[in-house]
Coordinates of C-alpha atoms in Angstrom, one line a residue:
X1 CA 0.0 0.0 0.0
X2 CA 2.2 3.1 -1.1
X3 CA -0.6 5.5 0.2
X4 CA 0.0 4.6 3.7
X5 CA 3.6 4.6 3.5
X6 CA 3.2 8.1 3.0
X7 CA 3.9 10.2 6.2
X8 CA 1.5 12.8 7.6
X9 CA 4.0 15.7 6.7
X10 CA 4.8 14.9 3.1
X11 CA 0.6 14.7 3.0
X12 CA 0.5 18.6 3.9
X13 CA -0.5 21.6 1.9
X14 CA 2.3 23.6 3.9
X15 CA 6.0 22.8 4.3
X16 CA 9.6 23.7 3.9
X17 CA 8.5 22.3 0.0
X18 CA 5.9 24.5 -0.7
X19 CA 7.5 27.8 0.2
X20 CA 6.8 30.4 1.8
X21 CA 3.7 31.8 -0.1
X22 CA 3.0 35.7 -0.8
X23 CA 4.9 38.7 1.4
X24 CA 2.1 40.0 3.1
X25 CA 2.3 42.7 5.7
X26 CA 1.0 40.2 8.6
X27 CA 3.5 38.1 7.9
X28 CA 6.8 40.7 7.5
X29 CA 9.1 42.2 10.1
X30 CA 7.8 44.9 11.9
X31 CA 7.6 48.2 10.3
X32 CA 7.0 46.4 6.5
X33 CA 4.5 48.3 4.7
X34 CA 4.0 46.6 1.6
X35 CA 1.5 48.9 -0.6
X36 CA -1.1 47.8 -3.2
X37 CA 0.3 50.3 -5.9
X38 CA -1.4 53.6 -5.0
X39 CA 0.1 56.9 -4.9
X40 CA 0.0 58.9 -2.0
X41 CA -1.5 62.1 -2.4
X42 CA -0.4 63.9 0.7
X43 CA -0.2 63.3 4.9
X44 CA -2.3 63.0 7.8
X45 CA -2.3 65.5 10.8
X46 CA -2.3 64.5 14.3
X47 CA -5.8 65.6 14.4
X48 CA -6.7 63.5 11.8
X49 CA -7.1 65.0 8.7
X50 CA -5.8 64.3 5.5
X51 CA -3.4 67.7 3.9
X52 CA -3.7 66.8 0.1
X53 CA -0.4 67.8 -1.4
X54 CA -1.1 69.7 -5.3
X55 CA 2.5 68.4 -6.7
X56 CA 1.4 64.9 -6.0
X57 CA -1.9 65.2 -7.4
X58 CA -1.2 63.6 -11.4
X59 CA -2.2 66.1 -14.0
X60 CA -3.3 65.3 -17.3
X61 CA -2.8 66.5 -20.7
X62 CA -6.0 66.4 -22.6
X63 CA -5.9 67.3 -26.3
X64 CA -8.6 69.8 -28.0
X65 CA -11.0 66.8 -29.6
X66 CA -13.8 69.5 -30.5
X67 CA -13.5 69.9 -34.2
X68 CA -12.0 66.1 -34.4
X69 CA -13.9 64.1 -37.6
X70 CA -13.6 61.0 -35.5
X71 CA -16.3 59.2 -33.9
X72 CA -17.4 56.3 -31.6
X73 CA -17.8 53.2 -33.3
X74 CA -20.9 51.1 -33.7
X75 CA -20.9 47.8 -35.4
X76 CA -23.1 47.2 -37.8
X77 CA -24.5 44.6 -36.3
X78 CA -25.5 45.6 -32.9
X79 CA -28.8 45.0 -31.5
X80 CA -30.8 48.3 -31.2
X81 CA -32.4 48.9 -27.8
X82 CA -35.2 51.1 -27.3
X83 CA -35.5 52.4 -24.0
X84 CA -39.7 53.0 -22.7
X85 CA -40.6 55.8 -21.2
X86 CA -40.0 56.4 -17.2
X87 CA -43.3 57.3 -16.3
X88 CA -45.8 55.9 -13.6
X89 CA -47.5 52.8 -13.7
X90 CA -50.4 51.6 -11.6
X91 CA -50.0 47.9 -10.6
X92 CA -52.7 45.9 -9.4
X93 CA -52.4 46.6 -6.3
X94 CA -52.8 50.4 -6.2
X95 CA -49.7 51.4 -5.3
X96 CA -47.4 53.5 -7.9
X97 CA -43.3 53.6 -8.4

């Protein structure tokens, strides 16, 4: 029976075998801050407000697209939905939405 033969460690999801799995901030030294990719815009206060710093703040640079002969694109072949009106509607019941 090689199934039994196995031992109880080698059967485990963790192990020196399986490494050491993601970095993650519970698991670091103390003081590791990983971040998720987000910029900070600025600081907190001791009072607990957040001071938004303007040179951190990304800017940008938009082109003039008013007189641009370009357009959205529509296939062809898209379904056409037609949307009903938003008005009242008694149910049954009396009551309106």
């Amino acid at each position: 029976m090689p199934f039994l033969a196995l031992s109880a460690p080698r059967l485990a999801k963790v192990g020196p075998s399986k490494g050491r799995g993601p970095l993650l901030a519970k698991f670091a030294p103390v003081g590791f801050k990983k971040g998720f990719g987000a910029v900070g815009l600025g600081r907190h206060t001791k009072k607990g407000f957040f001071i938004i710093n303007t040179m951190l703040v990304p800017m940008f640079k938009v082109p003039d697209l008013s007189n641009c002969k370009l357009q959205c694109y529509v296939a062809p072949d898209t379904y056409r939905i037609v949307q009903q009106s938003f008005r009242k509607r008694e149910l049954d019941d009396g009551e309106d939405f």
